[in-house]
Amino acid sequence: AFMHEVMGLNVLEKQLQDTLHVDNIIIVPGNSDELNWVKQEMGKACVSFLEKHLTSRQTIAVTGGTTMAAVAEMMSPFHDNRASLFVPARGGIGEKEENQANTIAAKMARQANGSYRLLYVPDPLSETSYKTMIKEPAVIEVLKLIQGSDIVLHGIGDAITMARRRKTSETVIQKLQAENAVSEAFGYYFDADGNIVHKVRTIGLHMDDLSEPGPTVMTVAGGKSKAQAITSYFKQGKSDLLITDEAAAEAILRDN
Ligand code: BG6
């Protein structure tokens, strides 16, 4: 029965590769909307992929979110003591402390015996402070590490769910609805065709930094409720690997 299940997921992985046009897909059993351990299973898959592909002393940029927090929980030292440097992908974008990229980067570093650098950016950030802050030497230094990172680990969220979780103003929520925002990643909001319809103003990684020859991008997102969001992000968003769960995979394939 176990082998059967594994084979079944392999078939799903192949189908999802063709639908989303992603080179690598890993699907874990279950639905992370309902069971939190499914997020941890995605986390384990992410850590073992890193274990296989990480070379020495690489810089890993991470986003926030509950999925990335689960990846951090599963993080462990890489063999041969390959130390890594963890940095947040972007400054604060309205998450609770435990789900912030800074917190997650620090936790991953602790779990992996690596090191970390943090980005302290007020959240929300006005246009004027943004312009002043990006000139701060300490910010420039971390920004260089982020923009030169070898690996980016990120989550995907449902657009309106994320906007509400971030206590986004009604004006912005209305804008997102008017523009039919479907997904969110790194504080960018996308419509069903993958066009950017809104960005949270903060310092850090920009979508352009991901284009060729960019870092290796690893996406971790699952749960039936994220099916449309995942499809939307992959219309244009760069990713070399998607780690998802069975429920999201089945819903994506059903709708496409
Ligand atoms: C945010 C990340 O913090 O979390 C986003 O910046 C991601 O990239 C979101 O879309 C996902 O959150 P969760 O809790 O669904 O994993």
Short mmCIF file of C-alpha atoms and ligand atoms in Angstrom, two decimals:
data_model
loop_
_atom_site.label_atom_id
_atom_site.label_comp_id
_atom_site.label_asym_id
_atom_site.label_seq_id
_atom_site.Cartn_x
_atom_site.Cartn_y
_atom_site.Cartn_z
CA ALA A 1 0.00 0.00 0.00
CA PHE A 2 2.86 2.34 0.81
CA MET A 3 4.58 1.76 -2.55
CA HIS A 4 1.28 2.37 -4.24
CA GLU A 5 0.93 5.72 -2.57
CA VAL A 6 4.47 6.70 -3.51
CA MET A 7 3.82 5.76 -7.13
CA GLY A 8 0.59 7.72 -7.09
CA LEU A 9 2.39 10.84 -5.92
CA ASN A 10 5.05 10.38 -8.61
CA VAL A 11 2.34 10.47 -11.25
CA LEU A 12 0.88 13.63 -9.69
CA GLU A 13 4.34 15.23 -9.61
CA LYS A 14 4.82 14.59 -13.33
CA GLN A 15 1.38 16.02 -14.18
CA LEU A 16 1.95 19.08 -12.03
CA GLN A 17 5.34 19.67 -13.66
CA ASP A 18 3.63 19.85 -17.04
CA THR A 19 0.79 22.07 -15.80
CA LEU A 20 2.88 24.59 -13.88
CA HIS A 21 6.05 24.34 -16.01
CA VAL A 22 8.37 23.77 -13.07
CA ASP A 23 11.49 21.62 -13.35
CA ASN A 24 11.21 19.98 -9.96
CA ILE A 25 8.16 19.12 -7.93
CA ILE A 26 7.91 17.30 -4.62
CA ILE A 27 4.47 16.39 -3.30
CA VAL A 28 3.93 15.19 0.26
CA PRO A 29 0.75 13.34 1.29
CA GLY A 30 -2.12 15.19 3.01
CA ASN A 31 -3.64 18.68 3.21
CA SER A 32 -1.73 21.30 5.20
CA ASP A 33 -4.93 23.39 5.60
CA GLU A 34 -6.17 20.74 7.99
CA LEU A 35 -3.10 19.18 9.57
CA ASN A 36 -0.09 21.17 10.66
CA TRP A 37 2.29 18.19 10.42
CA VAL A 38 1.84 18.30 6.64
CA LYS A 39 3.69 21.64 6.70
CA GLN A 40 6.45 19.93 8.65
CA GLU A 41 6.58 17.17 6.03
CA MET A 42 7.03 19.84 3.35
CA GLY A 43 9.71 21.31 5.61
CA LYS A 44 11.50 17.95 5.81
CA ALA A 45 11.40 17.62 2.02
CA CYS A 46 12.85 21.11 1.71
CA VAL A 47 15.67 20.38 4.17
CA SER A 48 16.63 17.11 2.45
CA PHE A 49 16.66 18.85 -0.94
CA LEU A 50 19.01 21.47 0.52
CA GLU A 51 21.15 18.74 2.07
CA LYS A 52 21.64 17.21 -1.39
CA HIS A 53 22.17 20.41 -3.35
CA LEU A 54 23.79 22.88 -1.00
CA THR A 55 27.47 23.51 -1.53
CA SER A 56 29.71 25.19 1.00
CA ARG A 57 29.06 28.58 2.55
CA GLN A 58 26.01 29.59 0.60
CA THR A 59 23.71 32.48 1.39
CA ILE A 60 20.07 31.54 1.82
CA ALA A 61 17.36 34.22 1.78
CA VAL A 62 14.05 33.29 3.40
CA THR A 63 10.58 34.83 3.52
CA GLY A 64 8.20 34.74 6.45
CA GLY A 65 4.99 32.78 6.95
CA THR A 66 3.80 29.72 8.85
CA THR A 67 5.10 27.37 6.14
CA MET A 68 8.62 28.80 6.34
CA ALA A 69 8.36 28.63 10.14
CA ALA A 70 7.68 24.87 9.75
CA VAL A 71 10.69 24.56 7.41
CA ALA A 72 12.81 26.25 10.09
CA GLU A 73 11.60 23.76 12.70
CA MET A 74 12.79 20.89 10.52
CA MET A 75 16.16 22.47 9.70
CA SER A 76 19.21 20.56 10.92
CA PRO A 77 22.98 20.83 10.46
CA PHE A 78 24.15 19.93 6.96
CA HIS A 79 26.72 17.16 6.70
CA ASP A 80 30.42 18.03 6.36
CA ASN A 81 29.59 21.07 8.50
CA ARG A 82 28.69 23.10 5.45
CA ALA A 83 27.85 26.35 7.17
CA SER A 84 25.35 28.70 5.59
CA LEU A 85 24.41 32.29 6.04
CA PHE A 86 20.69 32.98 6.46
CA VAL A 87 19.15 36.38 5.67
CA PRO A 88 15.54 37.58 5.47
CA ALA A 89 14.43 38.06 1.85
CA ARG A 90 12.71 41.34 2.64
CA GLY A 91 12.08 43.68 5.56
CA GLY A 92 8.91 43.57 7.67
CA ILE A 93 5.71 43.08 5.71
CA GLY A 94 3.15 42.92 8.49
CA GLU A 95 3.61 39.44 9.92
CA LYS A 96 3.44 38.36 13.57
CA GLU A 97 6.85 38.04 15.19
CA GLU A 98 7.02 34.22 14.94
CA ASN A 99 6.16 34.39 11.23
CA GLN A 100 8.56 37.17 10.28
CA ALA A 101 11.41 36.52 7.89
CA ASN A 102 13.95 37.85 10.44
CA THR A 103 12.78 35.41 13.12
CA ILE A 104 12.80 32.53 10.67
CA ALA A 105 16.27 33.32 9.30
CA ALA A 106 17.67 33.40 12.85
CA LYS A 107 15.95 30.13 13.76
CA MET A 108 17.18 28.37 10.61
CA ALA A 109 20.72 29.50 11.36
CA ARG A 110 20.48 28.17 14.91
CA GLN A 111 19.10 24.81 13.77
CA ALA A 112 21.68 24.45 10.97
CA ASN A 113 24.67 25.72 12.98
CA GLY A 114 24.93 28.51 10.47
CA SER A 115 25.05 32.26 10.84
CA TYR A 116 22.56 35.01 10.10
CA ARG A 117 22.23 38.70 9.40
CA LEU A 118 19.01 40.57 10.03
CA LEU A 119 17.31 43.50 8.39
CA TYR A 120 15.68 45.95 10.78
CA VAL A 121 13.19 47.93 8.78
CA PRO A 122 10.13 49.64 10.28
CA ASP A 123 6.91 48.25 9.01
CA PRO A 124 5.02 49.89 7.37
CA LEU A 125 7.61 52.06 5.69
CA SER A 126 6.86 55.50 4.26
CA GLU A 127 8.33 56.59 0.92
CA THR A 128 10.55 59.15 2.68
CA SER A 129 11.98 56.74 5.26
CA TYR A 130 12.46 54.14 2.52
CA LYS A 131 14.64 56.58 0.59
CA THR A 132 16.65 57.45 3.70
CA MET A 133 17.02 53.87 4.93
CA ILE A 134 18.38 52.42 1.71
CA LYS A 135 21.33 54.80 2.12
CA GLU A 136 22.26 53.48 5.58
CA PRO A 137 25.58 51.58 5.37
CA ALA A 138 24.33 48.81 7.68
CA VAL A 139 21.23 48.32 5.50
CA ILE A 140 23.29 48.42 2.28
CA GLU A 141 25.56 45.69 3.63
CA VAL A 142 22.73 43.25 4.37
CA LEU A 143 20.95 44.23 1.16
CA LYS A 144 24.03 43.17 -0.82
CA LEU A 145 23.98 39.77 0.87
CA ILE A 146 20.27 39.39 0.10
CA GLN A 147 20.59 40.41 -3.52
CA GLY A 148 23.60 38.13 -3.98
CA SER A 149 21.99 35.14 -2.27
CA ASP A 150 22.51 31.68 -3.78
CA ILE A 151 19.19 30.26 -2.69
CA VAL A 152 15.80 31.84 -2.04
CA LEU A 153 13.26 29.93 0.06
CA HIS A 154 9.76 31.35 -0.09
CA GLY A 155 6.10 30.70 0.54
CA ILE A 156 3.01 31.62 -1.46
CA GLY A 157 -0.20 32.89 0.08
CA ASP A 158 -3.75 33.55 -1.05
CA ALA A 159 -3.88 37.29 -1.80
CA ILE A 160 -6.80 38.42 0.33
CA THR A 161 -5.95 36.03 3.17
CA MET A 162 -2.46 37.56 3.32
CA ALA A 163 -3.72 41.13 3.04
CA ARG A 164 -6.10 40.61 5.96
CA ARG A 165 -3.48 38.79 8.04
CA ARG A 166 -1.22 41.81 7.54
CA LYS A 167 -3.97 44.18 8.65
CA THR A 168 -3.74 45.91 5.29
CA SER A 169 -5.84 49.08 4.95
CA GLU A 170 -9.30 48.80 3.38
CA THR A 171 -8.15 51.06 0.54
CA VAL A 172 -5.43 48.60 -0.44
CA ILE A 173 -7.75 45.61 0.00
CA GLN A 174 -10.24 47.26 -2.33
CA LYS A 175 -7.46 47.87 -4.84
CA LEU A 176 -6.45 44.20 -4.61
CA GLN A 177 -10.05 43.12 -5.16
CA ALA A 178 -10.52 45.52 -8.07
CA GLU A 179 -7.36 44.18 -9.71
CA ASN A 180 -8.40 40.57 -9.01
CA ALA A 181 -5.35 39.73 -6.93
CA VAL A 182 -5.08 35.97 -6.44
CA SER A 183 -1.68 35.24 -4.94
CA GLU A 184 1.04 36.78 -2.83
CA ALA A 185 4.73 36.06 -2.40
CA PHE A 186 7.51 38.20 -0.83
CA GLY A 187 5.00 41.02 -0.31
CA TYR A 188 4.11 41.11 -4.02
CA TYR A 189 0.50 40.50 -5.06
CA PHE A 190 -0.33 38.84 -8.42
CA ASP A 191 -3.48 38.37 -10.50
CA ALA A 192 -4.54 35.08 -12.14
CA ASP A 193 -2.15 35.70 -15.06
CA GLY A 194 0.76 36.30 -12.73
CA ASN A 195 0.96 40.07 -13.26
CA ILE A 196 2.11 42.11 -10.26
CA VAL A 197 -0.85 44.23 -9.10
CA HIS A 198 0.57 45.56 -5.81
CA LYS A 199 3.80 45.60 -3.78
CA VAL A 200 4.32 46.12 -0.05
CA ARG A 201 6.88 48.90 0.29
CA THR A 202 9.91 47.50 2.05
CA ILE A 203 13.61 46.90 1.54
CA GLY A 204 15.07 43.65 0.23
CA LEU A 205 14.67 41.22 -2.62
CA HIS A 206 12.87 42.44 -5.72
CA MET A 207 11.23 40.27 -8.34
CA ASP A 208 13.92 41.32 -10.85
CA ASP A 209 16.63 39.89 -8.60
CA LEU A 210 15.19 36.43 -9.32
CA SER A 211 15.62 36.57 -13.09
CA GLU A 212 18.46 34.71 -14.84
CA PRO A 213 21.19 34.22 -13.76
CA GLY A 214 19.55 34.52 -10.38
CA PRO A 215 19.54 32.38 -7.27
CA THR A 216 18.01 28.92 -7.04
CA VAL A 217 14.43 29.57 -6.02
CA MET A 218 12.64 27.02 -3.84
CA THR A 219 8.91 27.47 -3.30
CA VAL A 220 7.08 25.79 -0.43
CA ALA A 221 3.29 26.10 -0.41
CA GLY A 222 0.49 23.62 0.13
CA GLY A 223 -3.11 23.22 1.24
CA LYS A 224 -6.24 23.02 -0.92
CA SER A 225 -6.98 26.69 -0.16
CA LYS A 226 -3.78 27.76 -1.95
CA ALA A 227 -4.44 25.95 -5.25
CA GLN A 228 -5.40 29.07 -7.22
CA ALA A 229 -2.65 31.10 -5.59
CA ILE A 230 0.01 28.55 -6.55
CA THR A 231 -1.25 28.42 -10.15
CA SER A 232 -1.20 32.22 -10.33
CA TYR A 233 2.35 32.59 -8.99
CA PHE A 234 3.71 30.02 -11.45
CA LYS A 235 2.25 31.87 -14.46
CA GLN A 236 5.24 34.23 -14.36
CA GLY A 237 7.06 33.81 -11.07
CA LYS A 238 10.47 32.22 -11.13
CA SER A 239 10.94 28.95 -9.26
CA ASP A 240 13.22 25.96 -9.71
CA LEU A 241 11.41 23.72 -7.26
CA LEU A 242 7.91 23.53 -5.82
CA ILE A 243 7.31 21.58 -2.64
CA THR A 244 3.58 21.18 -2.10
CA ASP A 245 1.02 18.73 -0.73
CA GLU A 246 -1.40 16.28 -2.28
CA ALA A 247 -4.52 18.40 -1.63
CA ALA A 248 -3.09 21.46 -3.39
CA ALA A 249 -1.74 19.34 -6.26
CA GLU A 250 -5.09 17.63 -6.86
CA ALA A 251 -7.02 20.91 -6.75
CA ILE A 252 -4.58 22.58 -9.18
CA LEU A 253 -4.85 19.70 -11.65
CA ARG A 254 -8.64 19.67 -11.37
CA ASP A 255 -8.93 23.38 -12.17
CA ASN A 256 -6.43 23.52 -15.04
C1 BG6 B 1 4.77 35.63 3.98
C2 BG6 B 1 5.77 35.53 2.88
O1 BG6 B 1 5.38 36.00 5.17
O2 BG6 B 1 4.12 34.37 4.12
C3 BG6 B 1 5.07 35.19 1.63
O3 BG6 B 1 6.47 36.74 2.69
C4 BG6 B 1 4.12 34.01 1.75
O4 BG6 B 1 6.04 34.93 0.62
C5 BG6 B 1 3.34 33.99 3.04
O5 BG6 B 1 3.20 34.09 0.70
C6 BG6 B 1 2.74 32.60 3.26
O6 BG6 B 1 2.32 32.38 4.57
P1 BG6 B 1 1.86 30.97 5.10
O7 BG6 B 1 1.57 31.21 6.54
O8 BG6 B 1 0.65 30.60 4.33
O9 BG6 B 1 2.98 30.02 4.89
#
